[in-house]
Tab-separated table of C-alpha atoms in Angstrom:
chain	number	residue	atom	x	y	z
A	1	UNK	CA	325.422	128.004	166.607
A	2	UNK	CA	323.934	126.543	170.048
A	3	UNK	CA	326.079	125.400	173.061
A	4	UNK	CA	325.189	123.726	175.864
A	5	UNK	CA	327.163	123.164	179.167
A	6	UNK	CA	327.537	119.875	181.051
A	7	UNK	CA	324.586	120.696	183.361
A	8	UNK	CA	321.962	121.605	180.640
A	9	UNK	CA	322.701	125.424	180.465
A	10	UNK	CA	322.177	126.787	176.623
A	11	UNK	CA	323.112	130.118	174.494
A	12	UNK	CA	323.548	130.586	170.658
A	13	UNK	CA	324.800	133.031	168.754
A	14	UNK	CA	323.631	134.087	165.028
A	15	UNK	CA	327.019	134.181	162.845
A	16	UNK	CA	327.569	134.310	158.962
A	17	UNK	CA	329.413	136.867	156.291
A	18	UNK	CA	328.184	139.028	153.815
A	19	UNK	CA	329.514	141.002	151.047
A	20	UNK	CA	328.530	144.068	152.503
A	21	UNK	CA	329.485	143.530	155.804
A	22	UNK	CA	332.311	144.676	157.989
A	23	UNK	CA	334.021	143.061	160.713
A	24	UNK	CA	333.132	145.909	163.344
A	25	UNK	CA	329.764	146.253	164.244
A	26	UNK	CA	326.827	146.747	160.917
A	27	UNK	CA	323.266	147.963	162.924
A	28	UNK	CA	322.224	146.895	159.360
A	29	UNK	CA	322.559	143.300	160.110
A	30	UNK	CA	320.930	143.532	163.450
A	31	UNK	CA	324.425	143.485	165.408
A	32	UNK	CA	324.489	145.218	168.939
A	33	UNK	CA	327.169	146.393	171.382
A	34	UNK	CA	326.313	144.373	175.018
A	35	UNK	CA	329.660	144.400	176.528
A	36	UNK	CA	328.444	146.032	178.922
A	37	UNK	CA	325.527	144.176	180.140
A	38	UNK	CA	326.575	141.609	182.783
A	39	UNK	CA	327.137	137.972	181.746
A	40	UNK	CA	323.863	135.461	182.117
A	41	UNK	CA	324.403	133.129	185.172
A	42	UNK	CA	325.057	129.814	183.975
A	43	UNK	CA	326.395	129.756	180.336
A	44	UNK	CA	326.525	133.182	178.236
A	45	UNK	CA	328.348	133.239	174.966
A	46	UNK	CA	329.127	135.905	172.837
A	47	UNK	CA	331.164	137.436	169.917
A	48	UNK	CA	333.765	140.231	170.318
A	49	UNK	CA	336.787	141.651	169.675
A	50	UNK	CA	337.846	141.824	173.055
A	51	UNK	CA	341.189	139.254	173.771
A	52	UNK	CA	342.633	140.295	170.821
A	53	UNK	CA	342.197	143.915	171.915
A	54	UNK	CA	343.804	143.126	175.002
A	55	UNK	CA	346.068	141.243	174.205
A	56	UNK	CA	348.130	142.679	171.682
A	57	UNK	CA	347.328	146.534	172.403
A	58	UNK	CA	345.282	146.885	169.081
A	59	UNK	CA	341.383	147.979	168.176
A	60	UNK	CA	340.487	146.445	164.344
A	61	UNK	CA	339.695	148.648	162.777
A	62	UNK	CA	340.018	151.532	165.155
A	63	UNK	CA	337.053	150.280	167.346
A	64	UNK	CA	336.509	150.150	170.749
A	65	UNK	CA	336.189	146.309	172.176
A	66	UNK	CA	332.660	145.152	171.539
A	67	UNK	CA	330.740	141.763	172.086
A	68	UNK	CA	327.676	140.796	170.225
A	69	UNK	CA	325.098	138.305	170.178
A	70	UNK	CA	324.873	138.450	166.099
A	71	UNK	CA	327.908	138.645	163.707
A	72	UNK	CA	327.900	138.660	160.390
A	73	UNK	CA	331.737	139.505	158.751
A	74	UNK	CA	333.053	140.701	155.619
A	75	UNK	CA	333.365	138.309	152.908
A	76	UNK	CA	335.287	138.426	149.792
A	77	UNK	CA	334.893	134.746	148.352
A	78	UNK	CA	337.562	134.641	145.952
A	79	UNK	CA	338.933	131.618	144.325
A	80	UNK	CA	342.568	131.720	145.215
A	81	UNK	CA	344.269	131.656	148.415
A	82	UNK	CA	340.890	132.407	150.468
A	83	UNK	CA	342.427	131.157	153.746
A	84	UNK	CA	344.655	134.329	153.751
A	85	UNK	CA	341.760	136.846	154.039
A	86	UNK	CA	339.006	134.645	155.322
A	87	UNK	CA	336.220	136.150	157.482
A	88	UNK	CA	337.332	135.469	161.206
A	89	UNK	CA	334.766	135.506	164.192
A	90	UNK	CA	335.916	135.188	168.076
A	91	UNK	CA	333.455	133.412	169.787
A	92	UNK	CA	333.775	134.484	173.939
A	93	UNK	CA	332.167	131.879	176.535
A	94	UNK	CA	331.720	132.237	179.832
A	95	UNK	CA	330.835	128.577	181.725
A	96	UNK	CA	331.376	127.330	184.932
A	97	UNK	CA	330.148	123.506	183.585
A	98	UNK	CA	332.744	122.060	181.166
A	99	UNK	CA	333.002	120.273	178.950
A	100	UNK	CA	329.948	122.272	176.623
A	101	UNK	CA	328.968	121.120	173.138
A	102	UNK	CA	328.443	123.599	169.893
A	103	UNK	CA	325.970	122.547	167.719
A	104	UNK	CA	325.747	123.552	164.054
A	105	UNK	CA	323.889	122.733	160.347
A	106	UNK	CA	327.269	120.876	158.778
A	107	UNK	CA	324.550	121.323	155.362
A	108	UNK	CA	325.416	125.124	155.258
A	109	UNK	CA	329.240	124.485	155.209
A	110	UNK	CA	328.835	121.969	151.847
A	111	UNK	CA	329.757	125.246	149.532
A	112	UNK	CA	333.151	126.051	147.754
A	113	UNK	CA	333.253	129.087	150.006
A	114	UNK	CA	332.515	127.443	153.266
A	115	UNK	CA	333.881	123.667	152.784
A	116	UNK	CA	337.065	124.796	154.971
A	117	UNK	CA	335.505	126.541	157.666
A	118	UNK	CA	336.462	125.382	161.474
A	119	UNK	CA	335.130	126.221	164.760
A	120	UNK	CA	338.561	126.030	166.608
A	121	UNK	CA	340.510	126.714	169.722
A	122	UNK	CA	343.086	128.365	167.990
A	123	UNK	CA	342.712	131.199	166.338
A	124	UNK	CA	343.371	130.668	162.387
A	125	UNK	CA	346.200	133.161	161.958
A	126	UNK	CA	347.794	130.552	164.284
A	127	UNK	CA	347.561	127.889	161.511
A	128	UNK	CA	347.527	125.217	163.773
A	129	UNK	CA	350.772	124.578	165.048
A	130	UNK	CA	350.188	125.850	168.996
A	131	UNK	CA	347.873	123.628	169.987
A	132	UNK	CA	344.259	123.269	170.583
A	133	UNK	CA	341.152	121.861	168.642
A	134	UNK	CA	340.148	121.875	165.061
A	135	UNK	CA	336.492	121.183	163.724
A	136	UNK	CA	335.472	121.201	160.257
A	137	UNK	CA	331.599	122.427	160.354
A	138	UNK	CA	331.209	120.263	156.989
A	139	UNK	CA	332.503	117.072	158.523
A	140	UNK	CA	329.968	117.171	161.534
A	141	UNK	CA	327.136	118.730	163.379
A	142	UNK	CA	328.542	119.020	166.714
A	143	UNK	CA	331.662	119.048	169.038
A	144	UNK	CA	332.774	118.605	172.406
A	145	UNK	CA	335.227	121.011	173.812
A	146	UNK	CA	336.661	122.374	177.357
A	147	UNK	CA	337.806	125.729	178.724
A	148	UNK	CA	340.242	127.085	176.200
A	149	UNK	CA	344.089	127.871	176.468
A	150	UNK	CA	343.406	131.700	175.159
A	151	UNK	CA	341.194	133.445	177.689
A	152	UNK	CA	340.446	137.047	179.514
A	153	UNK	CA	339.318	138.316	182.627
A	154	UNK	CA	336.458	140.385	182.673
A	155	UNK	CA	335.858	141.943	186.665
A	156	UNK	CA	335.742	138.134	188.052
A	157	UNK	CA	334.285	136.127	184.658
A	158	UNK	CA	336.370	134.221	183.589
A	159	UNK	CA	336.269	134.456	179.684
A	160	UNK	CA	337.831	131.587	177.385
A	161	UNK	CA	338.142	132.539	174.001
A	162	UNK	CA	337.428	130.279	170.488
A	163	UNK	CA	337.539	131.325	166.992
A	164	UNK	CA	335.398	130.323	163.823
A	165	UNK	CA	336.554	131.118	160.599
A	166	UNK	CA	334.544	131.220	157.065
A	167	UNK	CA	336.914	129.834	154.503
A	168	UNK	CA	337.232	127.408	151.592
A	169	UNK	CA	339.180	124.197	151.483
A	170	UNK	CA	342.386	125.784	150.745
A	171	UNK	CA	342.462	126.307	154.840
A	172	UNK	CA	342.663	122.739	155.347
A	173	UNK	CA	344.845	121.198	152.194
A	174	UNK	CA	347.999	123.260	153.027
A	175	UNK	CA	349.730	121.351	155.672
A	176	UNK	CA	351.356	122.287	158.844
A	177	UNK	CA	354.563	122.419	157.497
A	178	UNK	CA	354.309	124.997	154.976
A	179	UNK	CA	353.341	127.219	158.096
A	180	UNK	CA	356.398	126.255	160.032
A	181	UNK	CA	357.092	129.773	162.134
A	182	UNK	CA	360.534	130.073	162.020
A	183	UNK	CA	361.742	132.872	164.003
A	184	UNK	CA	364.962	132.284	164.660
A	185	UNK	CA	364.932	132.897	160.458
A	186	UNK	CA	363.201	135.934	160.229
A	187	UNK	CA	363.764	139.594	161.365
A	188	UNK	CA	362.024	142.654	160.900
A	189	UNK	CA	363.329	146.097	161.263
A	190	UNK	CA	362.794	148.663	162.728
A	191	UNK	CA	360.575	147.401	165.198
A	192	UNK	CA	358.512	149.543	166.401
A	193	UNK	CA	358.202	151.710	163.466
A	194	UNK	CA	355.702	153.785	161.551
A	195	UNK	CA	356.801	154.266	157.884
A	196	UNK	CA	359.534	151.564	156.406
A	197	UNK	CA	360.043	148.662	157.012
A	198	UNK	CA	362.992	145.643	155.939
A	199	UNK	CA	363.166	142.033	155.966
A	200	UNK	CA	365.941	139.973	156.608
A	201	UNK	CA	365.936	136.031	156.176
A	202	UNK	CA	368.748	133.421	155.950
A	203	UNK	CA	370.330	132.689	152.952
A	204	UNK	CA	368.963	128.721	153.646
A	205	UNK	CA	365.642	129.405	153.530
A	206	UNK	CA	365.621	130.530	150.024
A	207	UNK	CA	364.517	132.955	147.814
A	208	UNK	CA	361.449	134.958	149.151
A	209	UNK	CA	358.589	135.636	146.620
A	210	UNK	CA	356.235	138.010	148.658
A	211	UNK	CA	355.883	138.850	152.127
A	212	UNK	CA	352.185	139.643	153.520
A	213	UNK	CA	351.204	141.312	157.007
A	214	UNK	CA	348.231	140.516	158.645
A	215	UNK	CA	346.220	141.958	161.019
A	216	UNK	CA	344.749	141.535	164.347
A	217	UNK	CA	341.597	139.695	162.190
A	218	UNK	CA	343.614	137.365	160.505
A	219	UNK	CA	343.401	138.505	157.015
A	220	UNK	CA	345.854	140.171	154.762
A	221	UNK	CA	346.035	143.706	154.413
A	222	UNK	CA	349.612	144.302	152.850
A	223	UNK	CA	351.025	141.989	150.394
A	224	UNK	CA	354.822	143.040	149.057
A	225	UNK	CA	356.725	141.566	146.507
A	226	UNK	CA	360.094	143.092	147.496
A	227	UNK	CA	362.285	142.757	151.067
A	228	UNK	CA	363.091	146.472	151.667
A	229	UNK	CA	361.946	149.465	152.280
A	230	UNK	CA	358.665	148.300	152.539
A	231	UNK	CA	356.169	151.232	152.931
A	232	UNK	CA	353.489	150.593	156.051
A	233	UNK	CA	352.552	154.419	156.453
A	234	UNK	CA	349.132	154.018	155.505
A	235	UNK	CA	348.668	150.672	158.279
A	236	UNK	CA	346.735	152.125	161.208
A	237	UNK	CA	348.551	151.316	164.481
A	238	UNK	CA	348.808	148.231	165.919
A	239	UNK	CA	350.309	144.716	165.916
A	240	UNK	CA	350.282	142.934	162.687
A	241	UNK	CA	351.911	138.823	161.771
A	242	UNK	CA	354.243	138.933	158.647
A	243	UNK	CA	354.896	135.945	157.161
A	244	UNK	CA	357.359	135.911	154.455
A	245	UNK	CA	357.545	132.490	151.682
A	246	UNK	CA	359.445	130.843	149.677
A	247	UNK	CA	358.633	129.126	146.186
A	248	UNK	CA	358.749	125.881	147.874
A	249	UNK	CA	355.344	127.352	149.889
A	250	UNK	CA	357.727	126.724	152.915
A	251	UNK	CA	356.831	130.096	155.284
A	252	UNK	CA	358.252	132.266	158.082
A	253	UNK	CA	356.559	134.566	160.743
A	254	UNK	CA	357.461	137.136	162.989
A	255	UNK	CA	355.744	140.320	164.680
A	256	UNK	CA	355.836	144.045	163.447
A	257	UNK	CA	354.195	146.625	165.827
A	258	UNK	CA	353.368	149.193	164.214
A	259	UNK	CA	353.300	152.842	165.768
């Protein structure tokens, strides 16, 4: 992808998945730790690991934050429900010239494993009901966008925060409200916790038929078929979304830290 700022300024950044890749850092791929080298003058863009990091208290994967100028993620490509483990990147810009434009190939997208992927404001795990922008690389080449709603400070850069995400069209065809976060419907306990865990849902939502946690990435690392006792022992620490559905596809999401 290239961006350029409103006064000319440009950066780019080499992202894609892989099979074989992870979504740390893979020296195999060419993919190099620079967080610590100061931020271009101007317009410097990178992508890291480093808002969610802050945010939420949690390292993927057990890493230290990193950013990178080359990304390629993990990539499963299966057939059925790929939105709920697709390959996430955060993309971090630094830019004193908004509005910038991204430029991509929309050709590259045109693929039943890339046909739902969106350079967006929000990140996916979101799924789009807090606001922001949404651009689907197959529709178009190129968007417009200003200084994002999710952002870091980093010594005195400011750092706004975007997300990209490599999925099929399944990201796109399930509507808003069958991600309706509910939270007044939910409840997970105990919260903190490290072993067990229970969910607990009104009686008018329905019956639940599986209840997934994701982590800090986006994708789905525990999928449970049953409400209690559910065993998280093996989950490194860290925050993780759970969203528990019904057979109506109609969903509910709360938080679990795990300890």
């Amino acid at each position: 992808m290239t961006f350029i700022d409103a006064v000319g300024n440009t950066d780019s950044l080499t992202l894609g998945y892989d099979i074989a890749a992870t979504d740390s850092l893979d020296t195999v791929f060419g993919e190099t730790n620079i967080i610590s080298t100061a931020y271009k003058i101007g317009l410097d863009v990178r992508s890291g690991s480093v808002w969610f990091q802050q945010n939420f208290n949690s390292a993927p994967l057990g890493l230290l934050p990193f950013e990178t100028k080359k990304q390629i993620v993990a990539n499963p490509c299966v057939t059925e429900n790929f939105w709920q483990i697709m390959p996430i990147v955060e993309i971090n810009i630094v830019s004193a010239h908004f509005p910038l434009k991204a430029f991509w190939n929309r050709i590259l997208f045109n693929d039943t494993c890339r046909n739902g992927s969106v350079f967006t404001g929000v990140h996916p795990g979101g799924w789009w009901d807090t606001g922001g922008f949404k651009e689907v690389l197959k529709s178009k080449d190129s968007a417009t966008f200003y200084s994002s709603q999710y952002y870091y400070l980093n010594n005195t850069d400011t750092v706004n925060v975007y997300w990209l995400a490599f999925s099929d069209s399944t990201l796109l065809s399930i509507g808003i409200n069958k991600f309706t976060t509910n939270k007044s419907s939910i409840t997970i306990f105990p919260n903190p916790t490290a072993d067990f865990v229970t969910v607990s849902i009104k009686k008018s939502f329905g019956e639940i038929n599986r209840v997934e946690f994701f982590n800090s990435m986006g994708q789905v690392i525990l999928l449970s078929k049953k409400l209690n006792n559910i065993d998280i022992t093996e989950l490194p620490s860290g925050l993780y979304f759970i969203k528990a559905s019904n057979s109506k596809g109609m969903s509910a999401t709360t938080k679990l830290q795990k300890k």
